[in-house]
PDB file of C-alpha atoms in Angstrom:
ATOM      1  CA  MET A   1      18.301  44.801  16.532  1.00 49.00           C
ATOM      2  CA  LYS A   2      21.975  44.252  16.018  1.00 44.00           C
ATOM      3  CA  HIS A   3      24.120  44.248  19.128  1.00 49.00           C
ATOM      4  CA  VAL A   4      27.598  43.095  19.985  1.00 45.00           C
ATOM      5  CA  LEU A   5      28.865  42.240  23.446  1.00 41.00           C
ATOM      6  CA  ILE A   6      32.546  43.178  23.625  1.00 37.00           C
ATOM      7  CA  VAL A   7      34.685  40.768  25.612  1.00 35.00           C
ATOM      8  CA  ALA A   8      38.094  42.317  24.991  1.00 31.00           C
ATOM      9  CA  VAL A   9      39.540  45.233  26.895  1.00 31.00           C
ATOM     10  CA  VAL A  10      39.272  48.448  24.902  1.00 35.00           C
ATOM     11  CA  ALA A  11      42.633  49.701  23.645  1.00 33.00           C
ATOM     12  CA  LEU A  12      44.154  52.590  25.556  1.00 34.00           C
ATOM     13  CA  VAL A  13      45.287  54.447  22.432  1.00 38.00           C
ATOM     14  CA  LEU A  14      42.207  56.257  21.138  1.00 42.00           C
ATOM     15  CA  PRO A  15      41.684  58.110  17.843  1.00 41.00           C
ATOM     16  CA  ALA A  16      41.773  61.856  18.268  1.00 38.00           C
ATOM     17  CA  ALA A  17      38.183  62.281  17.098  1.00 40.00           C
ATOM     18  CA  ALA A  18      36.742  59.622  19.377  1.00 47.00           C
ATOM     19  CA  PHE A  19      36.359  61.468  22.688  1.00 53.00           C
ATOM     20  CA  GLY A  20      36.099  65.198  23.091  1.00 80.00           C
ATOM     21  CA  TRP A  21      34.346  66.283  26.267  1.00 94.00           C
ATOM     22  CA  ASP A  22      32.924  64.629  29.329  1.00 95.00           C
ATOM     23  CA  GLY A  23      31.418  65.141  32.721  1.00 96.00           C
ATOM     24  CA  THR A  24      29.456  63.648  35.582  1.00 97.00           C
ATOM     25  CA  TYR A  25      25.694  63.903  35.207  1.00 98.00           C
ATOM     26  CA  ALA A  26      22.886  63.387  37.710  1.00 98.00           C
ATOM     27  CA  THR A  27      20.408  60.696  36.701  1.00 98.00           C
ATOM     28  CA  GLY A  28      17.574  62.106  38.761  1.00 98.00           C
ATOM     29  CA  ASP A  29      16.848  58.808  40.507  1.00 97.00           C
ATOM     30  CA  VAL A  30      15.824  58.632  44.159  1.00 96.00           C
ATOM     31  CA  ALA A  31      19.319  57.503  45.198  1.00 97.00           C
ATOM     32  CA  GLY A  32      20.922  60.621  43.771  1.00 98.00           C
ATOM     33  CA  THR A  33      23.067  58.600  41.349  1.00 98.00           C
ATOM     34  CA  SER A  34      25.417  60.297  38.882  1.00 98.00           C
ATOM     35  CA  ILE A  35      27.245  58.712  35.970  1.00 98.00           C
ATOM     36  CA  HIS A  36      30.271  59.557  33.864  1.00 98.00           C
ATOM     37  CA  ILE A  37      29.456  60.366  30.228  1.00 98.00           C
ATOM     38  CA  VAL A  38      32.030  61.003  27.507  1.00 97.00           C
ATOM     39  CA  VAL A  39      30.937  62.624  24.235  1.00 97.00           C
ATOM     40  CA  SER A  40      32.854  62.529  20.952  1.00 95.00           C
ATOM     41  CA  ASP A  41      34.171  65.871  19.760  1.00 94.00           C
ATOM     42  CA  SER A  42      32.229  65.211  16.564  1.00 94.00           C
ATOM     43  CA  TYR A  43      29.318  66.743  18.477  1.00 95.00           C
ATOM     44  CA  PRO A  44      29.267  70.391  19.614  1.00 94.00           C
ATOM     45  CA  VAL A  45      29.462  70.943  23.343  1.00 95.00           C
ATOM     46  CA  ASP A  46      25.858  70.880  24.503  1.00 95.00           C
ATOM     47  CA  GLU A  47      25.203  69.702  28.032  1.00 96.00           C
ATOM     48  CA  THR A  48      21.599  68.812  27.202  1.00 97.00           C
ATOM     49  CA  LEU A  49      22.800  65.785  25.177  1.00 97.00           C
ATOM     50  CA  PRO A  50      24.580  63.830  27.943  1.00 98.00           C
ATOM     51  CA  GLN A  51      22.099  65.076  30.528  1.00 98.00           C
ATOM     52  CA  SER A  52      19.160  63.662  28.551  1.00 98.00           C
ATOM     53  CA  TRP A  53      20.887  60.267  28.439  1.00 98.00           C
ATOM     54  CA  ALA A  54      21.654  60.370  32.157  1.00 98.00           C
ATOM     55  CA  THR A  55      18.042  61.238  32.921  1.00 98.00           C
ATOM     56  CA  TYR A  56      16.779  58.410  30.716  1.00 98.00           C
ATOM     57  CA  LEU A  57      19.018  55.812  32.377  1.00 98.00           C
ATOM     58  CA  GLY A  58      17.893  57.068  35.769  1.00 98.00           C
ATOM     59  CA  SER A  59      14.281  56.409  34.769  1.00 98.00           C
ATOM     60  CA  THR A  60      14.873  52.747  33.877  1.00 98.00           C
ATOM     61  CA  PRO A  61      14.893  49.881  36.441  1.00 98.00           C
ATOM     62  CA  HIS A  62      18.299  49.755  38.124  1.00 98.00           C
ATOM     63  CA  GLY A  63      20.193  49.367  41.345  1.00 97.00           C
ATOM     64  CA  ALA A  64      23.471  50.657  42.703  1.00 97.00           C
ATOM     65  CA  GLU A  65      25.283  49.313  39.595  1.00 98.00           C
ATOM     66  CA  LEU A  66      24.164  52.399  37.659  1.00 98.00           C
ATOM     67  CA  SER A  67      26.785  54.508  39.438  1.00 98.00           C
ATOM     68  CA  SER A  68      29.631  52.369  38.049  1.00 98.00           C
ATOM     69  CA  LEU A  69      28.572  52.811  34.406  1.00 98.00           C
ATOM     70  CA  THR A  70      30.587  54.912  31.974  1.00 98.00           C
ATOM     71  CA  LEU A  71      28.734  55.902  28.811  1.00 98.00           C
ATOM     72  CA  ASN A  72      30.593  56.888  25.646  1.00 97.00           C
ATOM     73  CA  LEU A  73      28.541  58.615  22.936  1.00 97.00           C
ATOM     74  CA  MET A  74      29.970  58.700  19.419  1.00 95.00           C
ATOM     75  CA  PRO A  75      28.909  58.816  15.757  1.00 94.00           C
ATOM     76  CA  PRO A  76      27.822  55.541  14.148  1.00 92.00           C
ATOM     77  CA  ALA A  77      30.886  55.408  11.881  1.00 90.00           C
ATOM     78  CA  VAL A  78      33.233  55.562  14.871  1.00 91.00           C
ATOM     79  CA  LEU A  79      31.075  53.202  16.914  1.00 90.00           C
ATOM     80  CA  GLU A  80      31.167  50.568  14.170  1.00 85.00           C
ATOM     81  CA  SER A  81      34.947  50.597  13.866  1.00 83.00           C
ATOM     82  CA  ARG A  82      36.817  47.507  14.948  1.00 76.00           C
ATOM     83  CA  ARG A  83      38.260  49.488  17.846  1.00 82.00           C
ATOM     84  CA  TYR A  84      34.841  49.720  19.462  1.00 89.00           C
ATOM     85  CA  CYS A  85      31.751  47.708  18.557  1.00 90.00           C
ATOM     86  CA  GLY A  86      32.493  46.318  15.121  1.00 82.00           C
ATOM     87  CA  SER A  87      30.731  46.432  11.780  1.00 77.00           C
ATOM     88  CA  ALA A  88      26.943  46.907  11.819  1.00 77.00           C
ATOM     89  CA  ALA A  89      26.762  47.157  15.621  1.00 83.00           C
ATOM     90  CA  LEU A  90      24.519  49.920  16.932  1.00 89.00           C
ATOM     91  CA  ALA A  91      25.786  49.754  20.523  1.00 94.00           C
ATOM     92  CA  CYS A  92      27.947  47.523  22.699  1.00 95.00           C
ATOM     93  CA  TYR A  93      29.099  46.981  26.256  1.00 96.00           C
ATOM     94  CA  ASP A  94      32.559  46.212  27.633  1.00 95.00           C
ATOM     95  CA  PRO A  95      32.191  44.238  30.888  1.00 95.00           C
ATOM     96  CA  SER A  96      35.863  44.626  31.766  1.00 94.00           C
ATOM     97  CA  THR A  97      35.426  48.374  32.264  1.00 95.00           C
ATOM     98  CA  ASP A  98      31.663  48.747  32.865  1.00 96.00           C
ATOM     99  CA  THR A  99      31.552  50.891  29.741  1.00 97.00           C
ATOM    100  CA  MET A 100      28.713  51.267  27.256  1.00 97.00           C
ATOM    101  CA  TYR A 101      29.375  52.571  23.748  1.00 97.00           C
ATOM    102  CA  ALA A 102      26.416  54.028  21.882  1.00 96.00           C
ATOM    103  CA  SER A 103      25.464  56.534  19.226  1.00 96.00           C
ATOM    104  CA  PRO A 104      22.992  59.243  20.231  1.00 96.00           C
ATOM    105  CA  GLU A 105      21.696  59.249  16.655  1.00 95.00           C
ATOM    106  CA  ASP A 106      18.609  57.266  15.674  1.00 94.00           C
ATOM    107  CA  GLN A 107      19.144  55.092  12.601  1.00 90.00           C
ATOM    108  CA  LEU A 108      16.683  54.529   9.765  1.00 89.00           C
ATOM    109  CA  ASP A 109      14.565  51.358  10.179  1.00 89.00           C
ATOM    110  CA  GLU A 110      16.137  50.592  13.544  1.00 91.00           C
ATOM    111  CA  PRO A 111      14.884  50.969  17.129  1.00 94.00           C
ATOM    112  CA  SER A 112      15.677  54.282  18.752  1.00 96.00           C
ATOM    113  CA  ALA A 113      19.190  54.859  20.050  1.00 96.00           C
ATOM    114  CA  LEU A 114      17.860  54.902  23.614  1.00 97.00           C
ATOM    115  CA  GLU A 115      16.077  51.570  23.184  1.00 97.00           C
ATOM    116  CA  ILE A 116      19.195  49.945  21.772  1.00 96.00           C
ATOM    117  CA  ALA A 117      21.205  51.254  24.714  1.00 97.00           C
ATOM    118  CA  THR A 118      18.588  49.821  27.077  1.00 98.00           C
ATOM    119  CA  HIS A 119      19.479  46.324  25.849  1.00 97.00           C
ATOM    120  CA  GLU A 120      23.141  47.038  26.525  1.00 97.00           C
ATOM    121  CA  TYR A 121      22.314  48.222  30.031  1.00 98.00           C
ATOM    122  CA  GLY A 122      20.828  44.778  30.587  1.00 98.00           C
ATOM    123  CA  HIS A 123      24.358  43.390  30.131  1.00 98.00           C
ATOM    124  CA  HIS A 124      25.709  45.915  32.640  1.00 98.00           C
ATOM    125  CA  LEU A 125      23.031  44.837  35.096  1.00 98.00           C
ATOM    126  CA  ALA A 126      23.847  41.141  34.657  1.00 98.00           C
ATOM    127  CA  ILE A 127      27.596  41.598  35.079  1.00 97.00           C
ATOM    128  CA  ASN A 128      26.834  43.205  38.449  1.00 98.00           C
ATOM    129  CA  ARG A 129      24.685  40.341  39.757  1.00 98.00           C
ATOM    130  CA  PHE A 130      25.507  36.875  41.140  1.00 97.00           C
ATOM    131  CA  ASN A 131      24.090  33.562  39.920  1.00 98.00           C
ATOM    132  CA  PRO A 132      26.505  30.866  41.157  1.00 98.00           C
ATOM    133  CA  PRO A 133      27.627  28.371  40.011  1.00 98.00           C
ATOM    134  CA  TRP A 134      27.012  30.171  36.704  1.00 98.00           C
ATOM    135  CA  ALA A 135      27.972  33.612  35.440  1.00 97.00           C
ATOM    136  CA  ALA A 136      24.965  35.928  35.371  1.00 98.00           C
ATOM    137  CA  GLU A 137      26.230  37.622  32.212  1.00 97.00           C
ATOM    138  CA  ASP A 138      25.930  34.259  30.425  1.00 98.00           C
ATOM    139  CA  TYR A 139      22.862  32.768  32.144  1.00 98.00           C
ATOM    140  CA  GLY A 140      20.969  35.812  33.400  1.00 98.00           C
ATOM    141  CA  THR A 141      20.150  36.763  36.973  1.00 98.00           C
ATOM    142  CA  LYS A 142      19.248  34.153  39.585  1.00 98.00           C
ATOM    143  CA  ARG A 143      15.441  34.367  39.753  1.00 98.00           C
ATOM    144  CA  TRP A 144      14.925  35.101  36.056  1.00 98.00           C
ATOM    145  CA  ALA A 145      17.272  32.313  34.936  1.00 98.00           C
ATOM    146  CA  SER A 146      15.694  29.774  37.301  1.00 98.00           C
ATOM    147  CA  TYR A 147      12.178  30.586  36.130  1.00 98.00           C
ATOM    148  CA  GLU A 148      13.245  30.446  32.474  1.00 98.00           C
ATOM    149  CA  ASN A 149      14.941  27.069  33.136  1.00 98.00           C
ATOM    150  CA  ILE A 150      18.206  28.243  31.587  1.00 98.00           C
ATOM    151  CA  CYS A 151      20.278  25.503  33.239  1.00 98.00           C
ATOM    152  CA  ALA A 152      17.972  22.732  32.034  1.00 98.00           C
ATOM    153  CA  ARG A 153      17.741  24.306  28.584  1.00 98.00           C
ATOM    154  CA  ALA A 154      21.523  24.519  28.344  1.00 98.00           C
ATOM    155  CA  ALA A 155      21.766  20.830  29.279  1.00 97.00           C
ATOM    156  CA  ALA A 156      19.155  19.992  26.628  1.00 98.00           C
ATOM    157  CA  GLY A 157      20.903  22.066  23.960  1.00 97.00           C
ATOM    158  CA  THR A 158      18.116  24.626  23.515  1.00 97.00           C
ATOM    159  CA  ALA A 159      20.120  27.412  25.158  1.00 98.00           C
ATOM    160  CA  SER A 160      23.735  28.330  24.435  1.00 98.00           C
ATOM    161  CA  PRO A 161      25.156  30.456  27.270  1.00 97.00           C
ATOM    162  CA  GLY A 162      27.927  32.817  26.183  1.00 95.00           C
ATOM    163  CA  ASP A 163      27.619  32.042  22.453  1.00 95.00           C
ATOM    164  CA  GLU A 164      28.054  35.280  20.505  1.00 92.00           C
ATOM    165  CA  GLY A 165      28.430  33.424  17.194  1.00 91.00           C
ATOM    166  CA  ASN A 166      26.253  30.942  15.329  1.00 93.00           C
ATOM    167  CA  ALA A 167      23.988  30.282  18.321  1.00 96.00           C
ATOM    168  CA  TYR A 168      23.496  33.953  19.210  1.00 95.00           C
ATOM    169  CA  GLY A 169      19.728  33.525  19.017  1.00 96.00           C
ATOM    170  CA  GLN A 170      19.886  30.827  21.720  1.00 98.00           C
ATOM    171  CA  ASN A 171      22.146  32.861  24.008  1.00 98.00           C
ATOM    172  CA  PRO A 172      20.353  33.393  27.352  1.00 98.00           C
ATOM    173  CA  GLY A 173      22.639  36.320  28.161  1.00 98.00           C
ATOM    174  CA  GLU A 174      21.226  38.115  25.127  1.00 98.00           C
ATOM    175  CA  ALA A 175      17.712  36.940  26.007  1.00 98.00           C
ATOM    176  CA  PHE A 176      18.153  38.449  29.462  1.00 98.00           C
ATOM    177  CA  ALA A 177      19.237  41.787  27.990  1.00 98.00           C
ATOM    178  CA  GLU A 178      16.237  41.704  25.666  1.00 98.00           C
ATOM    179  CA  SER A 179      13.928  40.863  28.576  1.00 98.00           C
ATOM    180  CA  TYR A 180      15.363  43.828  30.450  1.00 98.00           C
ATOM    181  CA  ARG A 181      14.610  46.016  27.417  1.00 98.00           C
ATOM    182  CA  VAL A 182      10.974  44.847  27.487  1.00 98.00           C
ATOM    183  CA  LEU A 183      10.737  45.476  31.243  1.00 98.00           C
ATOM    184  CA  ALA A 184      12.221  48.961  30.998  1.00 98.00           C
ATOM    185  CA  LEU A 185      10.230  50.132  27.982  1.00 97.00           C
ATOM    186  CA  THR A 186       6.896  48.827  29.218  1.00 97.00           C
ATOM    187  CA  GLY A 187       7.576  50.377  32.617  1.00 96.00           C
ATOM    188  CA  LEU A 188       7.996  53.725  30.877  1.00 96.00           C
ATOM    189  CA  GLY A 189       4.712  53.270  29.071  1.00 96.00           C
ATOM    190  CA  GLN A 190       6.388  52.623  25.717  1.00 95.00           C
ATOM    191  CA  THR A 191       5.951  49.769  23.275  1.00 94.00           C
ATOM    192  CA  PRO A 192       9.203  47.838  22.766  1.00 94.00           C
ATOM    193  CA  SER A 193      10.229  47.154  19.186  1.00 93.00           C
ATOM    194  CA  SER A 194      10.055  43.645  17.771  1.00 93.00           C
ATOM    195  CA  TRP A 195      11.662  40.651  19.473  1.00 95.00           C
ATOM    196  CA  ASP A 196      13.933  39.453  16.681  1.00 93.00           C
ATOM    197  CA  ILE A 197      17.522  38.940  17.831  1.00 94.00           C
ATOM    198  CA  VAL A 198      16.903  35.954  20.108  1.00 97.00           C
ATOM    199  CA  ASP A 199      14.551  32.991  19.915  1.00 97.00           C
ATOM    200  CA  GLN A 200      10.875  33.639  20.637  1.00 97.00           C
ATOM    201  CA  SER A 201      10.920  30.905  23.296  1.00 97.00           C
ATOM    202  CA  PHE A 202      12.785  33.331  25.582  1.00 98.00           C
ATOM    203  CA  TYR A 203      10.109  36.028  25.372  1.00 98.00           C
ATOM    204  CA  PRO A 204       9.269  36.951  28.984  1.00 98.00           C
ATOM    205  CA  ASP A 205       5.803  36.499  30.428  1.00 98.00           C
ATOM    206  CA  ALA A 206       4.513  38.568  33.343  1.00 98.00           C
ATOM    207  CA  THR A 207       6.141  36.297  35.938  1.00 98.00           C
ATOM    208  CA  ALA A 208       9.535  36.461  34.224  1.00 98.00           C
ATOM    209  CA  LEU A 209       9.359  40.264  34.193  1.00 98.00           C
ATOM    210  CA  GLN A 210       8.339  40.362  37.851  1.00 98.00           C
ATOM    211  CA  LEU A 211      11.258  38.120  38.858  1.00 98.00           C
ATOM    212  CA  LEU A 212      13.658  40.181  36.744  1.00 98.00           C
ATOM    213  CA  GLN A 213      12.438  43.285  38.575  1.00 98.00           C
ATOM    214  CA  GLU A 214      13.116  41.542  41.892  1.00 98.00           C
ATOM    215  CA  ASP A 215      16.618  40.635  40.710  1.00 98.00           C
ATOM    216  CA  ILE A 216      17.186  44.339  40.093  1.00 98.00           C
ATOM    217  CA  THR A 217      15.751  45.806  43.277  1.00 96.00           C
ATOM    218  CA  SER A 218      16.519  42.916  45.679  1.00 97.00           C
ATOM    219  CA  PRO A 219      19.510  41.075  44.201  1.00 97.00           C
ATOM    220  CA  TRP A 220      20.043  37.461  45.248  1.00 98.00           C
ATOM    221  CA  SER A 221      22.840  37.582  47.805  1.00 95.00           C
ATOM    222  CA  GLY A 222      23.498  33.972  48.758  1.00 96.00           C
ATOM    223  CA  SER A 223      22.167  30.600  49.816  1.00 97.00           C
ATOM    224  CA  THR A 224      19.808  30.119  52.729  1.00 97.00           C
ATOM    225  CA  LEU A 225      20.715  27.787  55.593  1.00 97.00           C
ATOM    226  CA  HIS A 226      18.394  25.927  57.923  1.00 96.00           C
ATOM    227  CA  HIS A 227      18.756  23.024  60.344  1.00 97.00           C
ATOM    228  CA  VAL A 228      16.718  19.848  60.714  1.00 97.00           C
ATOM    229  CA  ARG A 229      17.005  17.795  63.888  1.00 95.00           C
ATOM    230  CA  GLY A 230      15.915  14.248  64.616  1.00 93.00           C
ATOM    231  CA  SER A 231      16.870  11.046  66.377  1.00 91.00           C
ATOM    232  CA  PHE A 232      16.996   7.298  65.840  1.00 90.00           C
ATOM    233  CA  GLY A 233      15.956   4.489  68.097  1.00 81.00           C
ATOM    234  CA  ASN A 234      15.596   1.416  65.972  1.00 73.00           C
ATOM    235  CA  GLY A 235      14.018   3.116  62.933  1.00 74.00           C
ATOM    236  CA  GLY A 236      15.441   2.806  59.444  1.00 84.00           C
ATOM    237  CA  SER A 237      15.355   6.328  57.974  1.00 90.00           C
ATOM    238  CA  ARG A 238      14.044   9.869  58.322  1.00 94.00           C
ATOM    239  CA  THR A 239      12.749  11.777  55.280  1.00 96.00           C
ATOM    240  CA  ILE A 240      13.147  15.523  54.711  1.00 97.00           C
ATOM    241  CA  GLY A 241      11.324  17.260  51.861  1.00 97.00           C
ATOM    242  CA  VAL A 242      13.214  20.093  50.161  1.00 97.00           C
ATOM    243  CA  GLN A 243      11.558  22.716  47.937  1.00 97.00           C
ATOM    244  CA  SER A 244      13.515  25.198  45.815  1.00 97.00           C
ATOM    245  CA  THR A 245      12.267  27.729  43.289  1.00 97.00           C
ATOM    246  CA  LEU A 246      15.858  28.581  42.361  1.00 98.00           C
ATOM    247  CA  ASP A 247      18.595  26.706  40.540  1.00 98.00           C
ATOM    248  CA  GLY A 248      22.003  26.482  42.146  1.00 98.00           C
ATOM    249  CA  THR A 249      24.018  24.539  44.679  1.00 98.00           C
ATOM    250  CA  PHE A 250      22.350  22.343  47.293  1.00 98.00           C
ATOM    251  CA  VAL A 251      24.487  21.097  50.190  1.00 98.00           C
ATOM    252  CA  ALA A 252      23.466  18.974  53.191  1.00 98.00           C
ATOM    253  CA  ARG A 253      25.844  18.230  56.080  1.00 98.00           C
ATOM    254  CA  LEU A 254      25.124  15.621  58.734  1.00 97.00           C
ATOM    255  CA  HIS A 255      26.147  15.896  62.376  1.00 96.00           C
ATOM    256  CA  ALA A 256      25.683  12.787  64.527  1.00 93.00           C
ATOM    257  CA  PRO A 257      27.384  11.050  67.484  1.00 90.00           C
ATOM    258  CA  SER A 258      30.035   8.470  66.732  1.00 87.00           C
ATOM    259  CA  SER A 259      27.765   5.801  68.227  1.00 85.00           C
ATOM    260  CA  ALA A 260      25.414   6.117  65.242  1.00 89.00           C
ATOM    261  CA  ARG A 261      26.387   5.181  61.669  1.00 91.00           C
ATOM    262  CA  LEU A 262      24.149   7.220  59.425  1.00 94.00           C
ATOM    263  CA  GLN A 263      24.067   8.042  55.713  1.00 95.00           C
ATOM    264  CA  LEU A 264      22.580  10.853  53.630  1.00 97.00           C
ATOM    265  CA  GLU A 265      20.737  10.059  50.408  1.00 98.00           C
ATOM    266  CA  LEU A 266      19.276  12.667  48.053  1.00 98.00           C
ATOM    267  CA  TYR A 267      16.533  11.898  45.533  1.00 98.00           C
ATOM    268  CA  SER A 268      14.872  13.714  42.681  1.00 97.00           C
ATOM    269  CA  GLY A 269      11.576  11.905  42.501  1.00 96.00           C
ATOM    270  CA  SER A 270      12.529   8.247  42.812  1.00 95.00           C
ATOM    271  CA  THR A 271      15.972   8.779  41.268  1.00 97.00           C
ATOM    272  CA  PRO A 272      18.967   8.916  43.634  1.00 97.00           C
ATOM    273  CA  VAL A 273      21.179  11.884  42.733  1.00 97.00           C
ATOM    274  CA  ALA A 274      23.688  12.030  45.602  1.00 98.00           C
ATOM    275  CA  ARG A 275      24.813   9.946  48.572  1.00 97.00           C
ATOM    276  CA  GLY A 276      27.341  10.489  51.356  1.00 97.00           C
ATOM    277  CA  ARG A 277      28.182   9.600  54.950  1.00 94.00           C
ATOM    278  CA  THR A 278      28.541  13.162  56.215  1.00 94.00           C
ATOM    279  CA  ASN A 279      27.530  15.443  53.326  1.00 96.00           C
ATOM    280  CA  VAL A 280      25.919  15.530  49.901  1.00 98.00           C
ATOM    281  CA  ARG A 281      26.161  18.186  47.199  1.00 98.00           C
ATOM    282  CA  PHE A 282      23.949  18.611  44.165  1.00 98.00           C
ATOM    283  CA  GLU A 283      23.459  21.281  41.500  1.00 98.00           C
ATOM    284  CA  ILE A 284      19.751  22.015  41.270  1.00 98.00           C
ATOM    285  CA  CYS A 285      18.967  22.379  37.570  1.00 98.00           C
ATOM    286  CA  GLY A 286      15.226  22.581  37.074  1.00 97.00           C
ATOM    287  CA  GLN A 287      14.302  20.262  39.962  1.00 97.00           C
ATOM    288  CA  ARG A 288      11.856  22.051  42.259  1.00 97.00           C
ATOM    289  CA  ALA A 289      11.338  19.261  44.800  1.00 98.00           C
ATOM    290  CA  LEU A 290      14.001  16.990  46.302  1.00 98.00           C
ATOM    291  CA  THR A 291      13.863  14.351  49.014  1.00 98.00           C
ATOM    292  CA  LEU A 292      16.686  13.994  51.517  1.00 98.00           C
ATOM    293  CA  LYS A 293      16.839  10.791  53.539  1.00 97.00           C
ATOM    294  CA  VAL A 294      18.877  10.218  56.688  1.00 96.00           C
ATOM    295  CA  ARG A 295      19.350   6.469  56.751  1.00 94.00           C
ATOM    296  CA  ARG A 296      20.368   4.548  59.885  1.00 93.00           C
ATOM    297  CA  LEU A 297      23.025   1.928  59.216  1.00 92.00           C
ATOM    298  CA  SER A 298      23.663   1.060  62.865  1.00 91.00           C
ATOM    299  CA  GLY A 299      23.571   2.550  66.334  1.00 90.00           C
ATOM    300  CA  ARG A 300      21.185   5.187  67.624  1.00 88.00           C
ATOM    301  CA  GLY A 301      21.076   8.761  68.794  1.00 89.00           C
ATOM    302  CA  SER A 302      20.156  12.291  67.720  1.00 92.00           C
ATOM    303  CA  PHE A 303      21.349  14.062  64.594  1.00 95.00           C
ATOM    304  CA  THR A 304      21.294  17.471  62.918  1.00 97.00           C
ATOM    305  CA  VAL A 305      21.323  18.150  59.180  1.00 98.00           C
ATOM    306  CA  ASP A 306      22.455  21.574  57.950  1.00 98.00           C
ATOM    307  CA  ILE A 307      20.721  22.284  54.623  1.00 98.00           C
ATOM    308  CA  SER A 308      21.943  25.023  52.307  1.00 98.00           C
ATOM    309  CA  LYS A 309      20.005  25.819  49.151  1.00 98.00           C
ATOM    310  CA  PRO A 310      19.872  28.760  46.701  1.00 97.00           C
TER     311      PRO A 310
END
């Protein structure tokens, strides 16, 4: 499939034939969501056209972000103009306005218009999710991206977040949208078309699809915080094991009386990755087990460590 992700704001001056009629259409989902759909005046006024698209989108996996979507339906020739999606593009999405541009017409030897639009909805979903310290539209959603090791792959050069050019096939943002297409189509009992616009190594297994579904229905909302307490007499260190299934920011803060000089040390395996007197910070990038040590330098007394992880 050929898709283009628009990153520029759509021009305000529109050709006269581009948009003709519009309305707000119920999607039929359990939340009672409606979306705004604009139809080119190249098509006769027929409410069944936008309503069928609204109903389809309501049947795919989604959250509250569906209500913010605007869908513009237009002929392929208009869609492929430089003003919208560009040459050879069959659909596109503008993240600056939460707007999807698509043709309602199926094209010869291409996936159906609805399937192509499903990929673009994956971009809309990502732009409305959080995956700090990365952008979900570039890396994918938190659970999916962590399971697919997008951070580690980007560091190794086998993933190219945000690359819409020569490394398009290694772009995890596009892989996420394709994974969403697979999730949506299989959930509807349909067979998705071939996986050919991104590298096969991104193809989602059952766990990846399950985690993507969780990112849709129960979006990651922030780090978890817990507290570990201990004390020193004459001992040298206390060890705290840390497990994380998610990539993101790890922070530990130490609270201790002034009579005790303590130090935090963080390890990945036997490799030290961070050290500090009162706090340590580390970006988890594929590491699933860390070891935090509270080391006694002098003095004695109780301490508390606040641990925040994704």
